[in-house]
PDB file of C-alpha atoms in Angstrom:
ATOM      1  CA  MET A   1     156.744 142.131  73.139  1.00 50.00           C
ATOM      2  CA  SER A   2     158.934 145.195  73.000  1.00 46.00           C
ATOM      3  CA  ALA A   3     160.574 146.213  69.751  1.00 46.00           C
ATOM      4  CA  ILE A   4     163.866 147.034  71.541  1.00 57.00           C
ATOM      5  CA  LYS A   5     166.784 145.315  69.837  1.00 72.00           C
ATOM      6  CA  VAL A   6     169.164 143.679  72.298  1.00 85.00           C
ATOM      7  CA  GLU A   7     172.529 142.164  71.390  1.00 91.00           C
ATOM      8  CA  ILE A   8     174.081 140.712  74.530  1.00 95.00           C
ATOM      9  CA  PRO A   9     177.752 140.838  73.380  1.00 94.00           C
ATOM     10  CA  GLY A  10     177.309 144.609  73.435  1.00 93.00           C
ATOM     11  CA  TYR A  11     177.195 144.507  77.247  1.00 97.00           C
ATOM     12  CA  GLN A  12     179.788 143.496  79.830  1.00 98.00           C
ATOM     13  CA  ALA A  13     177.673 141.030  81.775  1.00 98.00           C
ATOM     14  CA  ALA A  14     174.536 138.920  81.745  1.00 98.00           C
ATOM     15  CA  ILE A  15     172.894 138.062  85.078  1.00 98.00           C
ATOM     16  CA  PHE A  16     170.428 135.179  85.062  1.00 98.00           C
ATOM     17  CA  ASP A  17     167.729 134.188  87.514  1.00 96.00           C
ATOM     18  CA  MET A  18     167.898 130.422  87.966  1.00 94.00           C
ATOM     19  CA  ASP A  19     164.322 129.128  88.158  1.00 88.00           C
ATOM     20  CA  GLY A  20     162.512 129.466  84.859  1.00 90.00           C
ATOM     21  CA  VAL A  21     165.403 131.086  83.002  1.00 96.00           C
ATOM     22  CA  VAL A  22     168.350 128.694  83.333  1.00 96.00           C
ATOM     23  CA  THR A  23     166.751 125.582  84.785  1.00 94.00           C
ATOM     24  CA  ARG A  24     163.321 124.078  85.046  1.00 87.00           C
ATOM     25  CA  THR A  25     163.795 123.903  88.798  1.00 80.00           C
ATOM     26  CA  ALA A  26     160.431 125.523  89.378  1.00 75.00           C
ATOM     27  CA  THR A  27     159.013 121.984  89.047  1.00 80.00           C
ATOM     28  CA  VAL A  28     161.446 120.750  91.724  1.00 82.00           C
ATOM     29  CA  HIS A  29     160.442 123.541  94.085  1.00 83.00           C
ATOM     30  CA  ALA A  30     156.729 123.247  93.295  1.00 88.00           C
ATOM     31  CA  ARG A  31     156.740 119.517  94.112  1.00 88.00           C
ATOM     32  CA  ALA A  32     158.592 120.149  97.367  1.00 90.00           C
ATOM     33  CA  TRP A  33     156.237 122.971  98.357  1.00 94.00           C
ATOM     34  CA  LYS A  34     153.225 120.789  97.574  1.00 95.00           C
ATOM     35  CA  GLU A  35     154.455 117.800  99.556  1.00 93.00           C
ATOM     36  CA  MET A  36     155.317 120.003 102.539  1.00 95.00           C
ATOM     37  CA  PHE A  37     152.167 122.113 102.566  1.00 97.00           C
ATOM     38  CA  ASP A  38     149.775 119.221 101.849  1.00 97.00           C
ATOM     39  CA  GLU A  39     151.142 117.234 104.796  1.00 95.00           C
ATOM     40  CA  PHE A  40     150.756 120.283 107.047  1.00 96.00           C
ATOM     41  CA  LEU A  41     147.324 121.258 105.682  1.00 97.00           C
ATOM     42  CA  GLN A  42     145.957 117.765 106.150  1.00 97.00           C
ATOM     43  CA  ARG A  43     146.888 117.770 109.826  1.00 94.00           C
ATOM     44  CA  TYR A  44     145.741 121.365 110.253  1.00 95.00           C
ATOM     45  CA  SER A  45     142.318 120.664 108.720  1.00 95.00           C
ATOM     46  CA  VAL A  46     141.766 117.517 110.846  1.00 95.00           C
ATOM     47  CA  GLU A  47     142.663 119.370 114.041  1.00 93.00           C
ATOM     48  CA  ARG A  48     140.101 122.085 113.243  1.00 93.00           C
ATOM     49  CA  GLY A  49     137.429 119.964 111.608  1.00 94.00           C
ATOM     50  CA  GLU A  50     137.770 121.905 108.381  1.00 93.00           C
ATOM     51  CA  PRO A  51     137.889 120.582 104.795  1.00 94.00           C
ATOM     52  CA  PHE A  52     141.346 119.891 103.403  1.00 96.00           C
ATOM     53  CA  VAL A  53     142.216 122.152 100.446  1.00 96.00           C
ATOM     54  CA  PRO A  54     145.521 121.010  98.919  1.00 97.00           C
ATOM     55  CA  PHE A  55     148.312 123.277  97.707  1.00 97.00           C
ATOM     56  CA  ASP A  56     147.929 123.866  93.965  1.00 95.00           C
ATOM     57  CA  GLU A  57     151.240 123.118  92.242  1.00 91.00           C
ATOM     58  CA  GLU A  58     150.659 125.817  89.645  1.00 87.00           C
ATOM     59  CA  GLY A  59     148.169 128.393  90.937  1.00 92.00           C
ATOM     60  CA  ASP A  60     149.392 128.612  94.537  1.00 95.00           C
ATOM     61  CA  TYR A  61     153.025 128.188  93.575  1.00 92.00           C
ATOM     62  CA  PHE A  62     153.133 131.092  91.132  1.00 85.00           C
ATOM     63  CA  ALA A  63     150.802 133.298  93.187  1.00 90.00           C
ATOM     64  CA  TYR A  64     152.445 132.970  96.594  1.00 93.00           C
ATOM     65  CA  VAL A  65     155.904 131.398  96.611  1.00 91.00           C
ATOM     66  CA  ASP A  66     157.611 131.638  93.204  1.00 82.00           C
ATOM     67  CA  GLY A  67     160.810 133.680  93.415  1.00 72.00           C
ATOM     68  CA  LEU A  68     160.509 134.421  97.132  1.00 80.00           C
ATOM     69  CA  PRO A  69     163.024 133.418  99.813  1.00 80.00           C
ATOM     70  CA  ARG A  70     161.820 130.221 101.469  1.00 85.00           C
ATOM     71  CA  HIS A  71     160.436 131.693 104.686  1.00 88.00           C
ATOM     72  CA  ASP A  72     158.755 134.577 102.839  1.00 92.00           C
ATOM     73  CA  GLY A  73     157.058 131.915 100.693  1.00 92.00           C
ATOM     74  CA  VAL A  74     155.809 130.122 103.805  1.00 95.00           C
ATOM     75  CA  ARG A  75     154.450 133.376 105.220  1.00 96.00           C
ATOM     76  CA  SER A  76     152.870 134.398 101.921  1.00 95.00           C
ATOM     77  CA  PHE A  77     150.951 131.163 101.391  1.00 96.00           C
ATOM     78  CA  LEU A  78     149.832 130.820 105.016  1.00 96.00           C
ATOM     79  CA  ALA A  79     148.554 134.419 104.968  1.00 96.00           C
ATOM     80  CA  ALA A  80     146.565 133.609 101.811  1.00 96.00           C
ATOM     81  CA  ARG A  81     144.918 130.748 103.698  1.00 96.00           C
ATOM     82  CA  GLY A  82     144.360 132.822 106.826  1.00 95.00           C
ATOM     83  CA  ILE A  83     146.694 130.622 108.871  1.00 95.00           C
ATOM     84  CA  GLU A  84     148.913 132.074 111.587  1.00 93.00           C
ATOM     85  CA  LEU A  85     151.909 130.166 112.933  1.00 94.00           C
ATOM     86  CA  PRO A  86     154.745 131.179 115.268  1.00 92.00           C
ATOM     87  CA  GLU A  87     157.858 132.410 113.495  1.00 90.00           C
ATOM     88  CA  GLY A  88     160.150 130.057 115.351  1.00 88.00           C
ATOM     89  CA  GLU A  89     163.879 130.463 114.865  1.00 82.00           C
ATOM     90  CA  HIS A  90     166.495 129.817 112.201  1.00 79.00           C
ATOM     91  CA  GLY A  91     167.444 126.161 112.499  1.00 73.00           C
ATOM     92  CA  ASP A  92     164.039 124.982 113.754  1.00 71.00           C
ATOM     93  CA  LEU A  93     163.595 121.255 113.204  1.00 73.00           C
ATOM     94  CA  GLN A  94     161.329 120.330 110.317  1.00 76.00           C
ATOM     95  CA  GLU A  95     158.945 118.611 112.761  1.00 80.00           C
ATOM     96  CA  LEU A  96     157.964 121.986 114.274  1.00 86.00           C
ATOM     97  CA  ASP A  97     154.898 123.792 112.978  1.00 89.00           C
ATOM     98  CA  THR A  98     156.557 127.193 112.806  1.00 93.00           C
ATOM     99  CA  VAL A  99     157.437 129.328 109.804  1.00 93.00           C
ATOM    100  CA  HIS A 100     161.058 128.232 110.120  1.00 92.00           C
ATOM    101  CA  GLY A 101     160.075 124.623 110.773  1.00 93.00           C
ATOM    102  CA  LEU A 102     157.991 124.449 107.598  1.00 94.00           C
ATOM    103  CA  GLY A 103     160.867 126.093 105.740  1.00 91.00           C
ATOM    104  CA  SER A 104     163.250 123.422 107.003  1.00 90.00           C
ATOM    105  CA  ARG A 105     160.817 120.698 105.920  1.00 91.00           C
ATOM    106  CA  LYS A 106     160.577 122.206 102.454  1.00 90.00           C
ATOM    107  CA  ASP A 107     164.368 122.349 102.153  1.00 85.00           C
ATOM    108  CA  ALA A 108     164.681 118.664 103.050  1.00 87.00           C
ATOM    109  CA  LEU A 109     162.052 117.785 100.452  1.00 89.00           C
ATOM    110  CA  VAL A 110     163.910 119.771  97.768  1.00 85.00           C
ATOM    111  CA  GLN A 111     166.935 117.594  98.401  1.00 81.00           C
ATOM    112  CA  GLN A 112     164.795 114.471  98.024  1.00 85.00           C
ATOM    113  CA  VAL A 113     163.126 115.666  94.815  1.00 81.00           C
ATOM    114  CA  LEU A 114     166.483 116.777  93.414  1.00 80.00           C
ATOM    115  CA  ALA A 115     168.029 113.374  94.071  1.00 80.00           C
ATOM    116  CA  ARG A 116     165.009 111.598  92.641  1.00 82.00           C
ATOM    117  CA  ASP A 117     164.211 113.717  89.585  1.00 79.00           C
ATOM    118  CA  GLY A 118     167.382 115.663  88.770  1.00 80.00           C
ATOM    119  CA  VAL A 119     167.455 119.106  87.150  1.00 87.00           C
ATOM    120  CA  GLU A 120     166.561 120.060  83.575  1.00 90.00           C
ATOM    121  CA  VAL A 121     168.474 122.877  81.856  1.00 95.00           C
ATOM    122  CA  PHE A 122     166.664 124.950  79.239  1.00 96.00           C
ATOM    123  CA  PRO A 123     168.482 124.199  75.928  1.00 96.00           C
ATOM    124  CA  ASP A 124     167.852 127.688  74.525  1.00 96.00           C
ATOM    125  CA  TRP A 125     169.688 129.241  77.486  1.00 97.00           C
ATOM    126  CA  LEU A 126     172.559 126.732  77.238  1.00 97.00           C
ATOM    127  CA  GLU A 127     173.078 127.471  73.547  1.00 95.00           C
ATOM    128  CA  ARG A 128     173.246 131.232  73.972  1.00 97.00           C
ATOM    129  CA  VAL A 129     175.243 131.408  77.214  1.00 97.00           C
ATOM    130  CA  LYS A 130     178.103 129.435  75.699  1.00 96.00           C
ATOM    131  CA  GLU A 131     178.190 131.820  72.708  1.00 96.00           C
ATOM    132  CA  TRP A 132     178.055 134.911  74.908  1.00 97.00           C
ATOM    133  CA  ARG A 133     180.824 133.703  77.202  1.00 98.00           C
ATOM    134  CA  GLN A 134     183.018 133.030  74.162  1.00 97.00           C
ATOM    135  CA  ALA A 135     182.327 136.617  73.120  1.00 97.00           C
ATOM    136  CA  GLY A 136     183.688 137.837  76.477  1.00 97.00           C
ATOM    137  CA  VAL A 137     180.428 138.446  78.346  1.00 98.00           C
ATOM    138  CA  LYS A 138     180.702 137.770  82.093  1.00 98.00           C
ATOM    139  CA  THR A 139     177.877 135.697  83.576  1.00 98.00           C
ATOM    140  CA  ALA A 140     176.293 135.327  87.003  1.00 98.00           C
ATOM    141  CA  ILE A 141     173.384 133.343  88.430  1.00 98.00           C
ATOM    142  CA  VAL A 142     171.033 134.605  91.115  1.00 97.00           C
ATOM    143  CA  SER A 143     168.443 132.771  93.160  1.00 93.00           C
ATOM    144  CA  SER A 144     166.636 133.069  96.463  1.00 87.00           C
ATOM    145  CA  SER A 145     167.187 129.335  96.963  1.00 84.00           C
ATOM    146  CA  LEU A 146     169.660 127.922  99.451  1.00 82.00           C
ATOM    147  CA  ASN A 147     169.980 124.996  97.037  1.00 84.00           C
ATOM    148  CA  CYS A 148     171.242 126.999  94.041  1.00 90.00           C
ATOM    149  CA  GLN A 149     174.762 125.582  94.058  1.00 91.00           C
ATOM    150  CA  ALA A 150     173.468 122.026  94.441  1.00 87.00           C
ATOM    151  CA  MET A 151     171.048 122.618  91.568  1.00 87.00           C
ATOM    152  CA  ILE A 152     173.594 123.941  89.069  1.00 93.00           C
ATOM    153  CA  ARG A 153     176.136 121.331  90.147  1.00 89.00           C
ATOM    154  CA  ALA A 154     173.578 118.565  89.576  1.00 85.00           C
ATOM    155  CA  ALA A 155     172.786 120.073  86.165  1.00 89.00           C
ATOM    156  CA  GLY A 156     176.505 120.193  85.245  1.00 92.00           C
ATOM    157  CA  ILE A 157     176.554 123.931  84.506  1.00 96.00           C
ATOM    158  CA  GLU A 158     178.425 125.345  87.511  1.00 96.00           C
ATOM    159  CA  GLU A 159     181.428 126.279  85.372  1.00 97.00           C
ATOM    160  CA  LEU A 160     179.285 128.521  83.148  1.00 98.00           C
ATOM    161  CA  PHE A 161     179.037 131.213  85.834  1.00 98.00           C
ATOM    162  CA  ASP A 162     181.647 133.681  87.011  1.00 98.00           C
ATOM    163  CA  ALA A 163     179.600 134.527  90.113  1.00 98.00           C
ATOM    164  CA  ARG A 164     176.693 133.186  92.145  1.00 98.00           C
ATOM    165  CA  VAL A 165     174.390 135.062  94.533  1.00 98.00           C
ATOM    166  CA  ASP A 166     171.895 132.760  96.193  1.00 95.00           C
ATOM    167  CA  GLY A 167     169.945 132.332  99.403  1.00 90.00           C
ATOM    168  CA  ALA A 168     173.077 131.489 101.376  1.00 91.00           C
ATOM    169  CA  VAL A 169     174.832 134.656 100.192  1.00 96.00           C
ATOM    170  CA  SER A 170     171.719 136.738 100.893  1.00 94.00           C
ATOM    171  CA  ARG A 171     171.498 135.389 104.421  1.00 90.00           C
ATOM    172  CA  GLU A 172     175.211 136.060 105.040  1.00 94.00           C
ATOM    173  CA  LEU A 173     175.101 139.626 103.700  1.00 97.00           C
ATOM    174  CA  GLY A 174     171.573 140.504 104.831  1.00 95.00           C
ATOM    175  CA  LEU A 175     170.368 141.137 101.275  1.00 95.00           C
ATOM    176  CA  LYS A 176     166.692 141.854 100.733  1.00 93.00           C
ATOM    177  CA  GLY A 177     164.644 139.573  98.476  1.00 90.00           C
ATOM    178  CA  LYS A 178     162.964 140.605  95.243  1.00 90.00           C
ATOM    179  CA  PRO A 179     161.480 143.031  94.256  1.00 93.00           C
ATOM    180  CA  ASP A 180     164.406 144.779  95.934  1.00 96.00           C
ATOM    181  CA  PRO A 181     167.413 144.744  93.577  1.00 97.00           C
ATOM    182  CA  ASP A 182     169.997 143.671  96.187  1.00 97.00           C
ATOM    183  CA  ILE A 183     170.851 140.262  94.730  1.00 97.00           C
ATOM    184  CA  PHE A 184     171.319 141.603  91.206  1.00 98.00           C
ATOM    185  CA  ILE A 185     173.452 144.500  92.398  1.00 98.00           C
ATOM    186  CA  GLU A 186     175.605 142.125  94.442  1.00 98.00           C
ATOM    187  CA  ALA A 187     176.002 139.885  91.391  1.00 98.00           C
ATOM    188  CA  ALA A 188     177.207 142.856  89.319  1.00 98.00           C
ATOM    189  CA  ARG A 189     179.615 143.821  92.098  1.00 98.00           C
ATOM    190  CA  ARG A 190     181.067 140.296  92.142  1.00 98.00           C
ATOM    191  CA  LEU A 191     181.506 140.464  88.391  1.00 98.00           C
ATOM    192  CA  ASP A 192     183.219 143.845  88.791  1.00 98.00           C
ATOM    193  CA  VAL A 193     180.816 145.538  86.385  1.00 98.00           C
ATOM    194  CA  GLU A 194     178.301 148.357  86.734  1.00 98.00           C
ATOM    195  CA  PRO A 195     174.564 147.559  86.577  1.00 98.00           C
ATOM    196  CA  SER A 196     174.376 150.068  83.708  1.00 97.00           C
ATOM    197  CA  ALA A 197     176.634 147.761  81.664  1.00 98.00           C
ATOM    198  CA  SER A 198     174.725 144.589  82.505  1.00 98.00           C
ATOM    199  CA  VAL A 199     171.622 142.728  81.325  1.00 98.00           C
ATOM    200  CA  VAL A 200     169.240 140.965  83.724  1.00 98.00           C
ATOM    201  CA  PHE A 201     167.223 137.904  82.664  1.00 98.00           C
ATOM    202  CA  GLU A 202     164.100 137.169  84.721  1.00 97.00           C
ATOM    203  CA  ASP A 203     160.863 135.229  84.368  1.00 94.00           C
ATOM    204  CA  ALA A 204     159.075 136.472  87.516  1.00 90.00           C
ATOM    205  CA  ILE A 205     157.243 139.755  88.046  1.00 91.00           C
ATOM    206  CA  SER A 206     159.161 140.399  91.281  1.00 91.00           C
ATOM    207  CA  GLY A 207     162.377 139.753  89.369  1.00 94.00           C
ATOM    208  CA  VAL A 208     161.774 142.212  86.548  1.00 97.00           C
ATOM    209  CA  GLN A 209     160.748 144.767  89.167  1.00 97.00           C
ATOM    210  CA  ALA A 210     164.067 144.177  90.908  1.00 97.00           C
ATOM    211  CA  GLY A 211     166.042 144.533  87.692  1.00 97.00           C
ATOM    212  CA  ALA A 212     164.278 147.759  86.819  1.00 97.00           C
ATOM    213  CA  ALA A 213     164.842 149.140  90.324  1.00 97.00           C
ATOM    214  CA  GLY A 214     168.555 148.309  90.153  1.00 97.00           C
ATOM    215  CA  GLY A 215     169.306 150.539  87.184  1.00 96.00           C
ATOM    216  CA  PHE A 216     170.407 147.733  84.850  1.00 98.00           C
ATOM    217  CA  ALA A 217     170.948 148.491  81.185  1.00 97.00           C
ATOM    218  CA  VAL A 218     168.285 146.045  79.973  1.00 97.00           C
ATOM    219  CA  VAL A 219     165.835 143.810  81.818  1.00 97.00           C
ATOM    220  CA  VAL A 220     164.841 140.838  79.662  1.00 98.00           C
ATOM    221  CA  GLY A 221     161.587 139.160  80.643  1.00 97.00           C
ATOM    222  CA  VAL A 222     161.688 135.462  79.793  1.00 97.00           C
ATOM    223  CA  ALA A 223     158.031 134.716  79.120  1.00 95.00           C
ATOM    224  CA  ARG A 224     158.063 130.937  78.856  1.00 91.00           C
ATOM    225  CA  HIS A 225     154.390 130.888  79.874  1.00 86.00           C
ATOM    226  CA  GLY A 226     153.330 133.596  77.411  1.00 91.00           C
ATOM    227  CA  ASN A 227     153.116 136.304  80.101  1.00 92.00           C
ATOM    228  CA  HIS A 228     154.787 138.964  77.940  1.00 95.00           C
ATOM    229  CA  ALA A 229     152.361 141.771  78.843  1.00 95.00           C
ATOM    230  CA  ASP A 230     152.681 141.207  82.610  1.00 94.00           C
ATOM    231  CA  LEU A 231     156.469 141.274  82.472  1.00 96.00           C
ATOM    232  CA  ILE A 232     156.548 144.442  80.346  1.00 96.00           C
ATOM    233  CA  GLU A 233     154.028 146.100  82.666  1.00 96.00           C
ATOM    234  CA  HIS A 234     156.189 145.436  85.724  1.00 95.00           C
ATOM    235  CA  GLY A 235     159.565 146.506  84.395  1.00 94.00           C
ATOM    236  CA  ALA A 236     160.902 144.341  81.569  1.00 96.00           C
ATOM    237  CA  ASP A 237     162.357 146.317  78.678  1.00 96.00           C
ATOM    238  CA  VAL A 238     161.931 143.433  76.250  1.00 96.00           C
ATOM    239  CA  THR A 239     160.440 139.955  76.454  1.00 96.00           C
ATOM    240  CA  VAL A 240     161.242 136.698  74.705  1.00 96.00           C
ATOM    241  CA  SER A 241     159.639 133.296  74.700  1.00 95.00           C
ATOM    242  CA  GLU A 242     163.048 131.654  74.286  1.00 94.00           C
ATOM    243  CA  ILE A 243     166.488 133.129  74.860  1.00 95.00           C
ATOM    244  CA  THR A 244     167.614 132.093  71.362  1.00 94.00           C
ATOM    245  CA  GLU A 245     165.472 134.986  70.084  1.00 94.00           C
ATOM    246  CA  LEU A 246     168.337 137.246  71.219  1.00 94.00           C
ATOM    247  CA  LYS A 247     171.717 137.524  69.515  1.00 88.00           C
TER     248      LYS A 247
END
């Protein structure tokens, strides 16, 4: 971990990635990705007489889809398996075996998993964000997910953010996904603060790369899985295992 001392009330804003920093929604997404890909892979393997190799809820999730916009995640995983599908079009029905069709199927499954399992908020984040907001720090949440608002609403934390930049906003504005810094810069703009006066919190390599590329004052790597060195290597200024380590 870095020895940099960070006191968040010394900055104007804190911008949080959702999955892995604010909420344990990675498990929601991982379950949805697995259900979607396994159903597809089973059919695909039967059609070609090949052995069925299921989607790994940890290895494949973190290697190929974590933190990516939905359709980029589909492309990434299929490429890793050497599978080519037509792109299709935005709005493709989930029954279609296209990149957009698989994306639609995954979105529907997220809604099912969300309704069934709910959303868990990390208590260390909840404790600190309330303190920081009381100290006058503006807060924003970012996510590549189209379900971000539904997630934070289900978790009962929607009122703890002054701004939200998610998959729907990115689609509307044509923002690039991580590791490009677009979503973080847009969040700072909506908070009416400069990136140089803001702190980014991220748990993914692509996310800390985005924060570093955006010129933010501090990029905090949230290493809940012990991946401190990887996050520092790719752009985090400091890492923590829990957000309560920061003042």
